[in-house]
Amino acid sequence: LAGVVSRRPEIPFYSAVTGRPVVAGELDAGYWFRNLAEPVLFGRVTESLLADGHDLFVEASPHPVLGAAVQETAEAAGRSDAVVVGTLRREEGGGERFLA
């Protein structure tokens, strides 16, 4: 992977390592090591997304477990306009559920 070069994402990528959007060149080997070794800054990155005007959060996972935390963070930030949705549920997987 020595030839792989990190660049600025075309779609904003908020990092759970730093709690803010990724900058060009940041996603190097050291970043990914920190991603594995350091605590996840889930609350901080959710606050950053809300502060930057984002109001729709989609939890893409086999069962929604983080949606409630996102909703609580939005409410604490006074963002009653924020919407949180999950994709799949235990025992209700598949394409139809994902699209629903």
Coordinates of N, CA and C in Angstrom, one line a residue:
L1 N 0.8 -1.2 0.0 CA 0.0 0.0 0.0 C 0.8 1.3 0.0
A2 N 2.2 1.1 -0.2 CA 3.1 2.3 -0.1 C 2.7 3.3 -1.1
G3 N 2.1 2.9 -2.3 CA 1.8 3.9 -3.3 C 0.5 4.6 -3.1
V4 N -0.3 4.2 -2.1 CA -1.6 4.8 -1.9 C -1.3 6.2 -1.2
V5 N -1.9 7.2 -1.8 CA -1.8 8.6 -1.2 C -3.1 9.1 -0.7
S6 N -3.1 9.7 0.5 CA -4.2 10.2 1.1 C -4.5 11.6 0.4
R7 N -5.8 11.9 0.2 CA -6.2 13.2 -0.4 C -7.5 13.6 0.3
R8 N -7.8 14.9 0.1 CA -9.0 15.4 0.7 C -10.2 14.7 0.1
P9 N -11.1 14.2 0.9 CA -12.3 13.5 0.4 C -13.2 14.5 -0.4
E10 N -13.9 14.0 -1.4 CA -14.8 14.8 -2.2 C -16.1 15.0 -1.4
I11 N -16.5 14.0 -0.6 CA -17.6 14.1 0.3 C -17.1 14.3 1.7
P12 N -17.5 15.3 2.4 CA -17.0 15.5 3.8 C -17.0 14.2 4.6
F13 N -15.9 13.9 5.2 CA -15.7 12.8 6.0 C -15.3 13.2 7.4
Y14 N -16.3 13.1 8.4 CA -16.0 13.5 9.7 C -15.4 12.3 10.5
S15 N -14.3 12.6 11.1 CA -13.5 11.5 11.7 C -13.9 11.3 13.2
A16 N -14.1 10.1 13.6 CA -14.4 9.7 15.0 C -13.1 9.7 15.8
V17 N -11.9 9.9 15.1 CA -10.6 10.0 15.7 C -10.4 11.4 16.2
T18 N -10.8 12.4 15.4 CA -10.5 13.8 15.7 C -11.7 14.6 16.1
G19 N -12.9 14.1 15.7 CA -14.1 14.8 15.9 C -14.4 15.9 15.0
R20 N -13.7 16.0 13.9 CA -13.9 17.1 12.9 C -13.7 16.5 11.5
P21 N -14.0 17.3 10.5 CA -13.8 16.8 9.1 C -12.3 16.5 8.8
V22 N -12.1 15.5 8.0 CA -10.7 15.1 7.6 C -10.2 16.2 6.7
V23 N -8.9 16.4 6.8 CA -8.2 17.3 5.9 C -7.3 16.5 4.9
A24 N -6.8 17.1 3.9 CA -6.0 16.5 2.9 C -4.7 15.9 3.5
G25 N -4.4 14.7 3.2 CA -3.2 14.0 3.7 C -3.3 13.4 5.1
E26 N -4.5 13.6 5.8 CA -4.6 13.1 7.1 C -4.8 11.6 7.2
L27 N -5.3 11.0 6.2 CA -5.7 9.6 6.3 C -4.5 8.7 6.0
D28 N -3.4 8.9 6.7 CA -2.2 8.1 6.5 C -2.2 6.9 7.5
A29 N -1.1 6.1 7.5 CA -1.0 5.0 8.4 C -1.1 5.3 9.8
G30 N -0.5 6.5 10.2 CA -0.6 6.9 11.6 C -2.1 7.2 12.0
Y31 N -2.8 7.8 11.1 CA -4.2 8.0 11.4 C -5.0 6.7 11.7
W32 N -4.8 5.7 10.8 CA -5.5 4.5 11.0 C -5.0 3.7 12.2
F33 N -3.8 3.9 12.6 CA -3.3 3.3 13.9 C -4.0 4.0 15.0
R34 N -4.1 5.3 15.0 CA -4.9 6.0 16.0 C -6.3 5.6 16.1
N35 N -6.9 5.3 14.9 CA -8.3 4.9 14.8 C -8.5 3.6 15.6
L36 N -7.5 2.7 15.5 CA -7.6 1.4 16.3 C -7.3 1.6 17.7
A37 N -6.4 2.5 18.1 CA -5.8 2.5 19.4 C -6.5 3.5 20.4
E38 N -7.1 4.6 19.8 CA -7.7 5.6 20.7 C -9.2 5.5 20.8
P39 N -9.7 6.1 21.9 CA -11.2 6.1 22.0 C -11.9 6.8 20.8
V40 N -13.1 6.3 20.6 CA -13.9 6.9 19.5 C -14.6 8.1 20.0
L41 N -14.5 9.2 19.3 CA -15.1 10.5 19.7 C -16.5 10.7 19.0
F42 N -17.3 9.7 19.2 CA -18.6 9.7 18.5 C -19.5 10.9 18.9
G43 N -19.6 11.3 20.1 CA -20.3 12.4 20.5 C -19.8 13.7 20.0
R44 N -18.5 13.8 20.0 CA -17.9 15.1 19.5 C -18.1 15.2 18.0
V45 N -18.0 14.1 17.2 CA -18.2 14.2 15.8 C -19.7 14.5 15.5
T46 N -20.6 13.9 16.2 CA -22.0 14.2 16.1 C -22.3 15.7 16.3
E47 N -21.7 16.2 17.4 CA -21.8 17.7 17.6 C -21.3 18.5 16.5
S48 N -20.1 18.1 15.9 CA -19.5 18.8 14.8 C -20.5 18.8 13.6
L49 N -21.0 17.6 13.3 CA -22.0 17.5 12.2 C -23.2 18.4 12.4
L50 N -23.7 18.4 13.6 CA -24.9 19.3 13.9 C -24.5 20.8 13.7
A51 N -23.4 21.1 14.3 CA -22.9 22.5 14.2 C -22.7 23.0 12.8
D52 N -22.3 22.1 11.9 CA -22.1 22.4 10.5 C -23.4 22.3 9.7
G53 N -24.5 22.1 10.3 CA -25.8 22.2 9.7 C -26.4 20.9 9.2
H54 N -25.8 19.8 9.5 CA -26.3 18.5 9.1 C -27.5 18.1 9.9
D55 N -28.6 17.6 9.3 CA -29.8 17.3 10.1 C -30.4 15.9 9.8
L56 N -29.7 15.1 8.9 CA -30.2 13.8 8.6 C -29.1 12.8 8.9
F57 N -29.3 11.8 9.8 CA -28.3 10.9 10.1 C -28.9 9.5 9.8
V58 N -28.1 8.7 9.1 CA -28.6 7.3 8.7 C -27.6 6.4 9.3
E59 N -28.1 5.5 10.2 CA -27.2 4.5 10.8 C -27.2 3.2 9.9
A60 N -26.1 3.0 9.2 CA -26.0 1.9 8.3 C -25.3 0.7 9.1
S61 N -26.1 -0.1 9.7 CA -25.6 -1.2 10.6 C -26.6 -2.3 10.6
P62 N -26.2 -3.5 11.1 CA -27.1 -4.6 11.1 C -28.3 -4.5 12.1
H63 N -28.1 -3.6 13.1 CA -29.1 -3.3 14.1 C -28.8 -1.9 14.7
P64 N -29.8 -1.0 14.6 CA -29.5 0.4 15.1 C -29.3 0.4 16.6
V65 N -28.1 0.8 17.0 CA -27.8 1.0 18.4 C -27.3 2.4 18.8
L66 N -26.9 3.1 17.7 CA -26.4 4.5 18.0 C -27.4 5.6 17.7
G67 N -28.4 5.3 17.1 CA -29.4 6.3 16.7 C -29.9 7.1 17.9
A68 N -30.2 6.4 19.1 CA -30.7 7.1 20.3 C -29.6 8.1 20.7
A69 N -28.4 7.7 20.7 CA -27.3 8.6 21.1 C -27.2 9.9 20.2
V70 N -27.4 9.7 18.9 CA -27.4 10.8 18.0 C -28.6 11.7 18.3
Q71 N -29.8 11.1 18.5 CA -31.0 11.9 18.8 C -30.8 12.7 20.1
E72 N -30.2 12.1 21.1 CA -30.0 12.8 22.4 C -29.0 13.9 22.2
T73 N -28.0 13.7 21.4 CA -27.0 14.8 21.2 C -27.7 15.9 20.4
A74 N -28.5 15.6 19.4 CA -29.2 16.7 18.7 C -30.1 17.5 19.6
E75 N -30.9 16.8 20.4 CA -31.8 17.5 21.3 C -31.0 18.4 22.3
A76 N -29.9 17.9 22.8 CA -29.0 18.7 23.7 C -28.5 19.9 23.0
A77 N -28.3 19.8 21.7 CA -27.8 20.9 20.9 C -28.9 21.9 20.4
G78 N -30.2 21.6 20.9 CA -31.3 22.4 20.4 C -31.7 22.2 19.0
R79 N -31.4 21.0 18.4 CA -31.6 20.7 17.0 C -32.8 19.7 16.9
S80 N -34.0 20.2 17.2 CA -35.2 19.4 17.1 C -35.5 19.0 15.6
D81 N -34.9 19.6 14.7 CA -35.1 19.3 13.3 C -34.3 18.1 12.8
A82 N -33.4 17.6 13.6 CA -32.5 16.5 13.2 C -33.4 15.2 13.1
V83 N -33.1 14.4 12.1 CA -33.8 13.1 11.9 C -32.8 12.0 11.9
V84 N -33.1 11.0 12.7 CA -32.2 9.8 12.8 C -32.9 8.6 12.3
V85 N -32.4 7.8 11.4 CA -33.0 6.6 10.9 C -32.0 5.5 10.8
G86 N -32.5 4.3 11.0 CA -31.7 3.1 10.9 C -31.9 2.4 9.6
T87 N -31.1 1.4 9.2 CA -31.2 0.8 7.9 C -31.8 -0.7 8.1
L88 N -31.2 -1.4 9.0 CA -31.6 -2.8 9.2 C -32.0 -3.0 10.6
R89 N -32.6 -4.1 10.9 CA -33.0 -4.6 12.3 C -32.7 -6.0 12.4
R90 N -32.4 -6.5 13.6 CA -32.2 -7.9 13.8 C -33.4 -8.7 13.3
E91 N -33.1 -9.8 12.6 CA -34.2 -10.6 12.1 C -35.0 -10.0 11.0
E92 N -34.6 -8.8 10.6 CA -35.4 -8.1 9.5 C -34.4 -7.5 8.5
G93 N -33.4 -8.2 8.1 CA -32.4 -7.7 7.1 C -32.9 -7.8 5.7
G94 N -32.0 -7.6 4.8 CA -32.3 -7.7 3.4 C -32.5 -6.3 2.8
G95 N -32.6 -6.4 1.4 CA -32.7 -5.2 0.6 C -34.0 -4.4 0.9
E96 N -35.1 -5.0 1.1 CA -36.4 -4.3 1.3 C -36.3 -3.5 2.6
R97 N -35.8 -4.1 3.7 CA -35.7 -3.4 4.9 C -34.7 -2.2 4.8
F98 N -33.6 -2.4 4.1 CA -32.6 -1.4 4.0 C -33.2 -0.2 3.3
L99 N -34.0 -0.4 2.2 CA -34.6 0.7 1.5 C -35.8 1.3 2.3
A100 N -36.5 0.6 3.1 CA -37.6 1.1 3.9 C -37.0 2.2 4.9

